[in-house]
Short mmCIF file of C-alpha atoms in Angstrom, two decimals:
data_model
loop_
_atom_site.label_atom_id
_atom_site.label_comp_id
_atom_site.label_asym_id
_atom_site.label_seq_id
_atom_site.Cartn_x
_atom_site.Cartn_y
_atom_site.Cartn_z
CA MET A 1 8.70 -51.45 -16.47
CA ARG A 2 5.43 -50.18 -14.99
CA THR A 3 5.01 -50.20 -11.24
CA LYS A 4 1.75 -51.82 -10.24
CA PHE A 5 -0.32 -50.21 -7.49
CA ALA A 6 -1.82 -52.66 -5.06
CA TRP A 7 -4.77 -51.71 -2.84
CA PHE A 8 -5.41 -54.03 0.08
CA GLY A 9 -8.35 -52.22 1.60
CA SER A 10 -12.05 -52.38 0.80
CA PRO A 11 -13.54 -50.75 -2.35
CA ALA A 12 -15.37 -48.25 -0.13
CA ALA A 13 -12.12 -47.21 1.50
CA LEU A 14 -10.57 -46.77 -1.93
CA ILE A 15 -13.38 -44.40 -2.95
CA VAL A 16 -12.89 -42.37 0.24
CA ALA A 17 -9.15 -42.16 -0.41
CA VAL A 18 -9.67 -40.97 -3.98
CA VAL A 19 -12.18 -38.30 -2.87
CA LEU A 20 -9.85 -37.06 -0.13
CA PHE A 21 -6.94 -36.89 -2.56
CA SER A 22 -9.05 -34.99 -5.12
CA THR A 23 -10.32 -32.56 -2.47
CA LEU A 24 -6.77 -31.92 -1.25
CA ALA A 25 -5.56 -31.28 -4.79
CA GLN A 26 -8.41 -28.84 -5.43
CA ALA A 27 -7.76 -27.05 -2.14
CA GLN A 28 -4.15 -26.54 -3.14
CA ASP A 29 -5.33 -24.84 -6.35
CA THR A 30 -7.79 -22.47 -4.67
CA ARG A 31 -7.89 -19.97 -1.83
CA THR A 32 -10.52 -18.05 0.10
CA ILE A 33 -10.73 -14.26 -0.12
CA THR A 34 -12.80 -11.98 2.11
CA ASP A 35 -14.00 -8.89 0.25
CA ALA A 36 -14.95 -5.37 1.38
CA LEU A 37 -18.49 -6.49 2.29
CA GLY A 38 -17.22 -9.34 4.46
CA ARG A 39 -18.19 -11.96 1.85
CA GLU A 40 -15.98 -15.01 1.43
CA SER A 41 -15.25 -16.27 -2.08
CA VAL A 42 -13.18 -19.23 -3.23
CA ILE A 43 -10.94 -18.20 -6.11
CA PRO A 44 -8.12 -19.86 -8.10
CA ALA A 45 -4.68 -19.84 -6.56
CA GLN A 46 -3.50 -17.94 -9.64
CA VAL A 47 -5.82 -15.47 -11.32
CA ASP A 48 -5.06 -14.72 -14.97
CA ARG A 49 -8.45 -13.54 -16.30
CA VAL A 50 -10.72 -10.91 -14.75
CA ILE A 51 -13.28 -8.23 -15.51
CA CYS A 52 -13.80 -4.97 -13.61
CA SER A 53 -17.35 -3.81 -12.92
CA GLY A 54 -18.33 -0.40 -11.58
CA SER A 55 -17.01 3.14 -11.49
CA GLY A 56 -13.24 3.31 -11.20
CA CYS A 57 -12.72 -0.42 -10.90
CA LEU A 58 -10.52 -0.80 -13.99
CA ARG A 59 -8.61 2.29 -12.89
CA LEU A 60 -7.47 0.57 -9.69
CA LEU A 61 -6.44 -2.54 -11.60
CA THR A 62 -4.47 -0.35 -14.01
CA TYR A 63 -2.65 1.34 -11.13
CA LEU A 64 -1.51 -2.13 -10.04
CA GLN A 65 -0.25 -2.98 -13.55
CA ALA A 66 -2.59 -5.98 -13.82
CA HIS A 67 -4.88 -4.53 -16.50
CA ASP A 68 -3.40 -6.85 -19.13
CA ARG A 69 -5.40 -9.67 -17.52
CA ILE A 70 -8.85 -8.31 -18.36
CA VAL A 71 -10.94 -10.23 -20.90
CA ALA A 72 -13.73 -7.64 -21.38
CA VAL A 73 -14.76 -4.12 -20.32
CA ASP A 74 -17.93 -2.19 -19.56
CA SER A 75 -19.50 0.13 -22.12
CA ILE A 76 -17.76 3.36 -21.11
CA GLU A 77 -14.34 1.92 -21.94
CA VAL A 78 -15.39 1.26 -25.54
CA HIS A 79 -17.65 4.23 -26.21
CA GLY A 80 -16.07 6.81 -23.87
CA SER A 81 -17.52 10.32 -23.94
CA PRO A 82 -17.07 13.38 -26.18
CA ILE A 83 -14.69 14.84 -23.60
CA ASP A 84 -12.79 12.17 -21.70
CA ALA A 85 -11.23 13.12 -18.36
CA ARG A 86 -9.98 9.64 -17.39
CA PRO A 87 -6.16 9.53 -17.54
CA TYR A 88 -6.05 5.73 -17.17
CA ALA A 89 -8.19 5.35 -20.30
CA ILE A 90 -6.29 7.97 -22.31
CA ALA A 91 -3.03 6.19 -21.52
CA ASN A 92 -4.51 2.79 -22.45
CA PRO A 93 -6.52 3.13 -25.68
CA GLN A 94 -6.44 -0.65 -26.09
CA PHE A 95 -9.37 -0.84 -23.67
CA LYS A 96 -11.60 0.23 -26.58
CA THR A 97 -10.82 -3.02 -28.40
CA TYR A 98 -12.20 -5.43 -25.79
CA PRO A 99 -15.65 -7.05 -25.85
CA ILE A 100 -18.32 -5.46 -23.65
CA PHE A 101 -19.77 -7.35 -20.67
CA GLY A 102 -22.31 -4.73 -19.54
CA GLU A 103 -23.19 -1.08 -19.18
CA PHE A 104 -21.11 1.38 -17.19
CA ARG A 105 -21.69 2.11 -13.47
CA GLY A 106 -21.95 -1.56 -12.64
CA GLN A 107 -24.94 -2.47 -14.81
CA ASP A 108 -23.63 -5.91 -15.70
CA SER A 109 -25.14 -8.38 -18.15
CA PRO A 110 -24.86 -11.98 -16.87
CA GLU A 111 -25.69 -13.16 -20.39
CA LEU A 112 -22.81 -11.23 -21.95
CA ILE A 113 -20.47 -12.42 -19.20
CA ALA A 114 -21.54 -16.03 -19.81
CA GLY A 115 -20.69 -15.62 -23.49
CA LEU A 116 -17.15 -14.38 -22.93
CA ASP A 117 -14.38 -16.57 -24.28
CA PRO A 118 -12.14 -16.92 -22.39
CA GLN A 119 -14.19 -16.71 -19.22
CA PRO A 120 -13.05 -14.49 -16.36
CA GLN A 121 -12.01 -16.31 -13.21
CA VAL A 122 -12.89 -13.36 -10.96
CA ILE A 123 -15.13 -10.28 -11.19
CA PHE A 124 -14.02 -7.18 -9.27
CA LYS A 125 -16.89 -4.83 -8.41
CA THR A 126 -16.77 -1.31 -6.95
CA TYR A 127 -19.81 0.42 -5.41
CA ALA A 128 -21.40 -3.02 -5.08
CA ALA A 129 -23.86 -1.92 -2.41
CA ARG A 130 -25.19 0.79 -4.74
CA ASP A 131 -24.83 -0.59 -8.26
CA GLY A 132 -25.91 -4.21 -8.11
CA ASP A 133 -25.92 -7.18 -5.76
CA PRO A 134 -22.58 -9.03 -6.00
CA GLU A 135 -24.11 -12.18 -4.55
CA GLN A 136 -26.77 -12.23 -7.23
CA LEU A 137 -24.20 -11.65 -9.97
CA GLN A 138 -22.04 -14.44 -8.57
CA THR A 139 -25.02 -16.80 -8.50
CA LYS A 140 -26.05 -15.99 -12.07
CA THR A 141 -22.55 -16.28 -13.56
CA GLY A 142 -20.92 -18.88 -11.33
CA ILE A 143 -17.89 -16.59 -11.13
CA PRO A 144 -16.54 -15.28 -7.79
CA VAL A 145 -17.37 -11.57 -7.31
CA ILE A 146 -14.99 -9.54 -5.15
CA ALA A 147 -16.62 -6.36 -3.80
CA LEU A 148 -14.39 -3.31 -3.34
CA GLU A 149 -14.87 0.01 -1.53
CA TYR A 150 -13.43 2.79 -3.68
CA GLY A 151 -12.56 5.30 -0.98
CA ASN A 152 -10.75 8.58 -1.59
CA LEU A 153 -7.50 10.37 -0.76
CA THR A 154 -8.72 12.17 2.36
CA TYR A 155 -11.21 10.71 4.84
CA GLY A 156 -11.64 7.53 2.74
CA ARG A 157 -7.93 6.69 2.43
CA LYS A 158 -8.17 3.54 4.55
CA LYS A 159 -10.88 2.12 2.27
CA LEU A 160 -8.80 2.95 -0.81
CA ASN A 161 -5.69 1.32 0.61
CA THR A 162 -7.63 -1.78 1.64
CA SER A 163 -9.04 -2.16 -1.87
CA LEU A 164 -5.61 -1.78 -3.47
CA GLU A 165 -4.25 -4.42 -1.09
CA LEU A 166 -7.19 -6.73 -1.82
CA ILE A 167 -6.70 -6.47 -5.59
CA GLY A 168 -2.99 -7.01 -5.03
CA GLU A 169 -3.69 -10.18 -3.05
CA VAL A 170 -6.11 -11.57 -5.63
CA MET A 171 -3.82 -10.81 -8.57
CA GLY A 172 -0.56 -11.69 -6.85
CA VAL A 173 0.83 -8.14 -7.16
CA GLN A 174 1.08 -7.26 -3.48
CA GLU A 175 4.42 -5.50 -3.97
CA ARG A 176 2.98 -3.15 -6.59
CA ALA A 177 -0.02 -2.43 -4.35
CA ALA A 178 2.31 -1.43 -1.53
CA THR A 179 4.32 0.72 -3.94
CA VAL A 180 1.22 2.60 -5.12
CA ILE A 181 0.09 3.22 -1.54
CA ASP A 182 3.57 4.51 -0.68
CA PHE A 183 3.49 6.69 -3.80
CA PHE A 184 0.25 8.34 -2.69
CA ASP A 185 1.60 8.81 0.83
CA GLY A 186 4.79 10.34 -0.55
CA LEU A 187 2.96 12.86 -2.72
CA GLU A 188 0.75 13.94 0.16
CA ALA A 189 3.73 14.25 2.50
CA ASP A 190 5.61 16.39 -0.05
CA LEU A 191 2.65 18.73 -0.51
CA LEU A 192 2.06 19.10 3.21
CA ALA A 193 5.74 19.67 3.93
CA ARG A 194 5.92 22.51 1.41
CA THR A 195 3.07 24.38 3.10
CA GLU A 196 3.20 23.36 6.77
CA ASP A 197 4.73 26.58 8.11
CA VAL A 198 2.73 29.08 6.04
CA PRO A 199 1.25 31.55 8.58
CA GLU A 200 -2.53 31.47 8.79
CA ASP A 201 -2.84 35.09 7.68
CA GLN A 202 -0.94 34.24 4.49
CA ARG A 203 -3.33 31.48 3.42
CA PRO A 204 -5.77 33.10 0.98
CA SER A 205 -9.38 31.95 1.00
CA THR A 206 -10.14 29.58 -1.88
CA TYR A 207 -13.16 28.12 -3.64
CA ILE A 208 -13.54 25.37 -6.23
CA GLY A 209 -16.53 25.97 -8.53
CA GLY A 210 -18.15 24.03 -11.34
CA LEU A 211 -17.08 20.78 -9.71
CA GLY A 212 -18.10 17.71 -11.72
CA GLN A 213 -20.15 15.11 -9.83
CA ARG A 214 -21.83 12.37 -11.91
CA GLY A 215 -21.83 14.92 -14.72
CA PRO A 216 -20.89 18.59 -15.22
CA HIS A 217 -22.27 21.36 -12.99
CA GLY A 218 -22.34 25.13 -12.70
CA PHE A 219 -20.44 27.47 -10.39
CA GLN A 220 -22.39 26.58 -7.24
CA SER A 221 -21.09 22.98 -7.29
CA THR A 222 -18.19 22.59 -4.89
CA GLU A 223 -16.49 20.18 -2.47
CA PRO A 224 -15.98 20.85 1.24
CA SER A 225 -13.31 18.13 1.44
CA PHE A 226 -11.51 19.13 -1.77
CA ALA A 227 -8.25 17.17 -1.53
CA PRO A 228 -6.01 19.65 -3.45
CA PHE A 229 -6.96 22.28 -0.86
CA ALA A 230 -6.46 19.86 2.04
CA PHE A 231 -3.02 18.78 0.79
CA THR A 232 -1.86 22.40 0.43
CA ARG A 233 -3.45 23.52 3.71
CA SER A 234 -5.53 26.00 1.75
CA ASN A 235 -8.34 27.99 3.35
CA ASN A 236 -11.32 26.32 1.63
CA VAL A 237 -14.31 28.58 2.32
CA ALA A 238 -16.68 25.60 1.96
CA ALA A 239 -14.80 23.39 4.43
CA SER A 240 -17.27 24.10 7.22
CA LEU A 241 -19.97 22.21 5.27
CA SER A 242 -18.19 18.95 6.13
CA THR A 243 -17.68 17.69 9.67
CA PRO A 244 -15.93 14.62 11.12
CA GLU A 245 -19.38 13.29 12.01
CA GLN A 246 -20.84 13.88 8.55
CA ARG A 247 -18.35 14.03 5.71
CA ALA A 248 -19.47 15.86 2.57
CA SER A 249 -17.77 15.04 -0.73
CA HIS A 250 -20.04 17.36 -2.69
CA ALA A 251 -22.21 20.40 -2.01
CA THR A 252 -24.33 22.79 -4.00
CA VAL A 253 -24.20 26.15 -2.24
CA SER A 254 -26.35 29.20 -2.71
CA LYS A 255 -25.18 32.16 -4.73
CA GLU A 256 -25.69 34.35 -1.68
CA GLN A 257 -23.37 32.19 0.41
CA ILE A 258 -20.60 32.41 -2.19
CA VAL A 259 -20.92 36.20 -2.16
CA ILE A 260 -20.72 36.22 1.64
CA TRP A 261 -17.63 34.00 1.57
CA ASP A 262 -16.05 36.18 -1.13
CA PRO A 263 -13.08 33.88 -1.79
CA LYS A 264 -9.86 35.63 -2.76
CA ILE A 265 -8.86 32.94 -5.27
CA ILE A 266 -11.25 30.87 -7.35
CA PHE A 267 -10.49 27.61 -9.14
CA ILE A 268 -12.76 26.23 -11.85
CA ASP A 269 -13.21 22.54 -12.66
CA ALA A 270 -12.83 22.31 -16.45
CA ALA A 271 -15.65 19.73 -16.55
CA THR A 272 -18.11 22.62 -16.34
CA MET A 273 -17.34 23.45 -19.98
CA ARG A 274 -19.31 20.37 -21.01
CA LEU A 275 -22.42 22.38 -20.16
CA ASP A 276 -24.12 24.64 -22.69
CA ALA A 277 -23.24 28.31 -23.00
CA GLY A 278 -24.87 30.40 -20.32
CA VAL A 279 -25.04 27.68 -17.67
CA ASN A 280 -21.40 26.68 -17.29
CA ALA A 281 -19.38 28.19 -14.45
CA LEU A 282 -17.37 30.58 -16.64
CA ASP A 283 -20.41 32.07 -18.32
CA GLN A 284 -22.08 32.44 -14.94
CA LEU A 285 -19.07 34.37 -13.65
CA ARG A 286 -19.09 36.54 -16.76
CA THR A 287 -22.78 37.42 -16.73
CA ASP A 288 -24.12 37.28 -13.19
CA PRO A 289 -23.88 40.68 -11.44
CA ALA A 290 -23.55 39.03 -8.03
CA TYR A 291 -20.49 37.07 -9.12
CA GLN A 292 -19.04 40.12 -10.82
CA ALA A 293 -18.72 41.68 -7.36
CA LEU A 294 -16.45 38.90 -6.07
CA SER A 295 -12.91 39.92 -5.10
CA ALA A 296 -11.34 37.13 -7.16
CA VAL A 297 -13.21 38.28 -10.26
CA HIS A 298 -12.13 41.90 -9.78
CA ALA A 299 -8.49 40.87 -9.25
CA GLY A 300 -8.45 38.33 -12.08
CA ARG A 301 -7.54 35.49 -9.72
CA ILE A 302 -9.44 32.67 -11.43
CA TYR A 303 -7.63 29.49 -12.46
CA GLY A 304 -8.53 26.25 -14.22
CA LEU A 305 -8.11 22.72 -12.87
CA PHE A 306 -8.49 19.30 -14.42
CA PRO A 307 -11.70 17.41 -13.69
CA TYR A 308 -11.05 14.62 -11.24
CA ASN A 309 -14.58 13.25 -10.93
CA SER A 310 -14.95 11.29 -14.13
CA TYR A 311 -16.22 7.76 -13.64
CA THR A 312 -15.56 8.50 -9.96
CA GLN A 313 -12.30 9.99 -8.68
CA ASN A 314 -9.13 9.97 -10.79
CA PHE A 315 -6.46 10.08 -8.12
CA GLU A 316 -3.71 11.17 -10.48
CA SER A 317 -5.81 14.24 -11.33
CA VAL A 318 -6.33 15.02 -7.64
CA PHE A 319 -2.58 15.12 -7.00
CA ALA A 320 -1.84 16.95 -10.25
CA ASN A 321 -4.35 19.63 -9.29
CA ALA A 322 -2.85 19.87 -5.80
CA TYR A 323 0.58 20.74 -7.21
CA TYR A 324 -0.97 23.40 -9.45
CA VAL A 325 -2.95 24.86 -6.53
CA GLY A 326 0.26 25.00 -4.51
CA LYS A 327 2.04 26.73 -7.39
CA VAL A 328 -0.71 29.39 -7.62
CA LEU A 329 -0.95 30.03 -3.88
CA TYR A 330 2.69 29.71 -2.82
CA GLN A 331 4.93 30.22 -5.83
CA ASP A 332 8.17 30.35 -3.85
CA ARG A 333 7.44 27.03 -2.17
CA PHE A 334 6.70 25.32 -5.50
CA ALA A 335 9.37 27.09 -7.55
CA ASP A 336 10.92 23.75 -8.54
CA VAL A 337 7.61 22.32 -9.80
CA ASP A 338 6.36 22.40 -13.37
CA PRO A 339 2.72 21.39 -12.74
CA MET A 340 2.13 19.85 -16.17
CA ALA A 341 5.38 17.89 -16.07
CA LYS A 342 4.52 16.71 -12.56
CA ALA A 343 1.04 15.67 -13.72
CA GLU A 344 2.48 13.57 -16.54
CA GLU A 345 5.04 12.03 -14.18
CA ILE A 346 2.21 10.90 -11.90
CA ALA A 347 0.16 9.62 -14.85
CA ILE A 348 3.06 7.62 -16.24
CA PHE A 349 3.77 6.00 -12.88
CA LEU A 350 0.14 5.00 -12.30
CA ASN A 351 -1.12 4.31 -15.82
CA GLY A 352 1.96 3.55 -17.90
CA GLY A 353 1.66 6.62 -20.12
CA PRO A 354 1.00 10.39 -20.22
CA ALA A 355 -2.51 11.82 -20.42
CA PHE A 356 -2.77 15.43 -19.20
CA GLU A 357 -1.53 17.29 -22.29
CA GLU A 358 -4.01 15.36 -24.41
CA MET A 359 -6.77 15.88 -21.87
CA ASN A 360 -6.14 19.62 -21.71
CA SER A 361 -6.50 19.87 -25.47
CA GLN A 362 -10.06 18.61 -25.05
CA PHE A 363 -10.76 21.50 -22.68
CA GLN A 364 -9.21 24.19 -24.93
CA GLY A 365 -6.25 24.54 -22.56
CA LEU A 366 -8.45 25.68 -19.68
CA ALA A 367 -6.61 23.66 -17.02
CA PHE A 368 -3.44 24.87 -15.32
CA GLY A 369 -3.76 28.47 -16.41
CA ARG A 370 -5.29 31.78 -15.37
CA ILE A 371 -8.75 32.35 -16.86
CA ASP A 372 -9.72 35.76 -18.17
CA ILE A 373 -13.47 36.21 -17.82
CA ARG A 374 -13.60 39.94 -18.55
#
């Protein structure tokens, strides 16, 4: 028997009741999110389909184990590069099989996004202030755009943590976001604890050369805030180029200044080997008479590190490098650490699979070893 519904009010009141009921139902299926730029967006209560726009955006989603919810990728995920230094991509080759929604570094195509089937419910976007207006993209696509600040592991840690928490909230993986943040904190605490009581006069001066920054560079490219040095309390000769008032994540220093600094131990970013012969950091060390006079060159104290700036910072590579730096500088304090095994452990936790052995094969085994330039 069907129950009949009787309405004793006016037709106008019935319309108002229906509208209120519909609005309430819709409100229960949506929520409002405030992004890194202070923008408010209404998104579904449950988000099952997304795309990630901008440098490093898909990396963060992968860390949070929500990368299976993407419906498309930007061009770098499909085409990659001749030498790929992105552990998250190496561990997840399936990214190459997705449709493309735009060019890398946030150069999105609203037309391609509109043609996606299924449609994303949310677009995450890193470096939104630099690589495209999120409000304009949202207007053109009709899809909520959540802006993220990428941050880093040193002075930008708060921004990084906030972005991880924001992705976690949107995707409903808050527990994993908290676990990743704790994982980063634990690695840093372990590194600092191993080196906290090293006397100042036993901390050799260090320099990172050939540092990649939006592409490969020669020996004069360095980083004043180089996290592997900060985490091991190393004496970074370039540290003075960054101040609390003006943080410097990259610097190109003069040859003369490097000679004046005369670092006792030199590390080389393997990304420099993507440059032609004669202009990469190793060839410069081998052929330039000024560099030949450096103490580290004379003593053979030159070591290779993995690139960590590849489609912005790869945080697993930062920590992997830090453990290798610690092993080189303070062998007794890192006697229990196999740097390559530790690197793969970090990669597996963050990306679901190993990456560093494969990556090192692309750089002819340059990383995590002493480099003979004589």
